[in-house]
Amino acid sequence: MAVIPDGNRRWAEDKGLPSLEGHRRGCERTLELLDRCRTDTGIEVVTLWTTSVENLRRPRAEVDQGLPVIAAFVGHLASLGQWRIGFLGNLDLLPPPVTEELRDHAHRSSTVRGPLVNFAIAYSGQEEITRAVRRLLESRTAEGNPLSEGAPVDAVELARHLDTAGQPDPDLVIRTSGETRLSGFMPWQTLHSELHFSPLLWPDFDESALEEACEDYRSRRQRRGL
């Protein structure tokens, strides 16, 4: 499962609260979602898009306020010892202390024998594919088999260099807040995913909304191609 948990700021604005309160409530809802996925649905991988590259271009005060909330949430999740933690995106775009903290949380969770939760932070789908191509070229060069010699490349080889290398593609993608687009989220991996768009803002996306999304997925006939 992959989730675009959209609407934290709008939720706070609607209630006359500071944006930070929306992000905090969104973190609480995320923890509820992950707990439900782990205990009731048997989902093995959940990917959450928490910060896009575009998000990092917002006013500095807003970015500086939001990133510690994300880092603290990832740290709390790591402390529970129930999930392995991974990252998609370019963490080097974050302030170095935040990057170091996030990577430390992931390292501490690396021995957990539970499901995997990916946090897409400083993420752009186009940039992920660009990174994958760069990694592929570097790998081919290191192996003495550069592309200039005409060696073919297929989708399987390129996928081995994506941020999600070795992971299954998401069966279901959920986006909240009424938006009906993926905004460049995991364009390679969501080729065959089923999409569920909820009108609810993320802090209002409760267990019944998750069950509705899962039931919607189960009712569909999954197929490849047209």
Short mmCIF file of C-alpha atoms in Angstrom, two decimals, residues 73-164:
data_model
loop_
_atom_site.label_atom_id
_atom_site.label_comp_id
_atom_site.label_asym_id
_atom_site.label_seq_id
_atom_site.Cartn_x
_atom_site.Cartn_y
_atom_site.Cartn_z
CA PHE A 73 7.46 10.76 14.38
CA VAL A 74 9.94 8.52 12.57
CA GLY A 75 11.93 8.29 15.81
CA HIS A 76 8.84 7.33 17.77
CA LEU A 77 7.99 4.64 15.24
CA ALA A 78 11.54 3.28 15.45
CA SER A 79 11.30 3.15 19.24
CA LEU A 80 8.24 0.88 19.05
CA GLY A 81 10.30 -1.87 17.42
CA GLN A 82 7.43 -3.04 15.22
CA TRP A 83 8.38 -1.69 11.79
CA ARG A 84 11.49 -1.53 9.69
CA ILE A 85 11.99 1.98 8.34
CA GLY A 86 13.13 2.94 4.87
CA PHE A 87 13.29 6.13 2.84
CA LEU A 88 12.53 7.23 -0.69
CA GLY A 89 13.77 10.54 -2.01
CA ASN A 90 16.89 12.63 -1.58
CA LEU A 91 17.55 13.08 2.13
CA ASP A 92 20.63 15.15 1.33
CA LEU A 93 18.29 18.04 0.45
CA LEU A 94 17.34 18.29 4.14
CA PRO A 95 19.32 20.11 6.82
CA PRO A 96 22.23 17.80 7.77
CA PRO A 97 21.08 17.28 11.41
CA VAL A 98 17.66 16.11 10.19
CA THR A 99 19.21 13.81 7.60
CA GLU A 100 21.50 12.28 10.20
CA GLU A 101 18.64 11.80 12.65
CA LEU A 102 16.43 10.08 10.07
CA ARG A 103 19.18 7.73 8.95
CA ASP A 104 19.93 6.86 12.56
CA HIS A 105 16.28 5.93 13.13
CA ALA A 106 16.35 3.69 10.04
CA HIS A 107 19.55 2.02 11.21
CA ARG A 108 18.06 1.30 14.64
CA SER A 109 15.08 -0.40 13.01
CA SER A 110 17.10 -2.48 10.54
CA THR A 111 16.97 -5.65 12.66
CA VAL A 112 13.21 -5.53 13.23
CA ARG A 113 11.49 -8.56 11.74
CA GLY A 114 8.25 -6.73 11.08
CA PRO A 115 6.70 -5.00 8.08
CA LEU A 116 8.43 -2.16 6.24
CA VAL A 117 7.28 1.44 6.25
CA ASN A 118 8.87 3.76 3.70
CA PHE A 119 8.84 7.51 4.20
CA ALA A 120 9.05 9.42 0.94
CA ILE A 121 10.86 12.58 2.04
CA ALA A 122 12.23 15.25 -0.31
CA TYR A 123 10.72 13.00 -2.97
CA SER A 124 10.06 13.54 -6.66
CA GLY A 125 9.12 10.71 -8.99
CA GLN A 126 11.03 12.21 -11.88
CA GLU A 127 14.13 12.64 -9.74
CA GLU A 128 13.88 9.05 -8.49
CA ILE A 129 13.92 7.73 -12.05
CA THR A 130 16.77 10.09 -12.91
CA ARG A 131 18.75 8.78 -9.92
CA ALA A 132 18.02 5.22 -11.04
CA VAL A 133 19.39 5.91 -14.52
CA ARG A 134 22.50 7.51 -13.02
CA ARG A 135 23.03 4.54 -10.71
CA LEU A 136 22.58 2.15 -13.61
CA LEU A 137 25.17 3.99 -15.68
CA GLU A 138 27.61 4.02 -12.77
CA SER A 139 27.03 0.31 -12.17
CA ARG A 140 27.56 -0.55 -15.82
CA THR A 141 30.77 1.48 -15.91
CA ALA A 142 32.08 -0.18 -12.75
CA GLU A 143 31.37 -3.59 -14.28
CA GLY A 144 33.21 -2.64 -17.48
CA ASN A 145 30.00 -2.88 -19.51
CA PRO A 146 29.04 0.73 -20.35
CA LEU A 147 25.95 1.52 -22.38
CA SER A 148 28.12 3.05 -25.08
CA GLU A 149 28.99 -0.49 -26.11
CA GLY A 150 25.40 -1.14 -27.07
CA ALA A 151 24.43 -3.45 -24.20
CA PRO A 152 20.62 -3.36 -23.91
CA VAL A 153 18.78 -2.17 -20.79
CA ASP A 154 15.42 -3.56 -19.73
CA ALA A 155 12.86 -2.56 -17.12
CA VAL A 156 14.01 -5.21 -14.67
CA GLU A 157 17.55 -3.86 -14.62
CA LEU A 158 16.44 -0.26 -14.20
CA ALA A 159 14.06 -1.22 -11.37
CA ARG A 160 17.01 -2.61 -9.43
CA HIS A 161 18.30 0.96 -9.12
CA LEU A 162 15.10 2.64 -7.94
CA ASP A 163 14.69 3.77 -4.34
CA THR A 164 12.34 0.79 -3.88
#
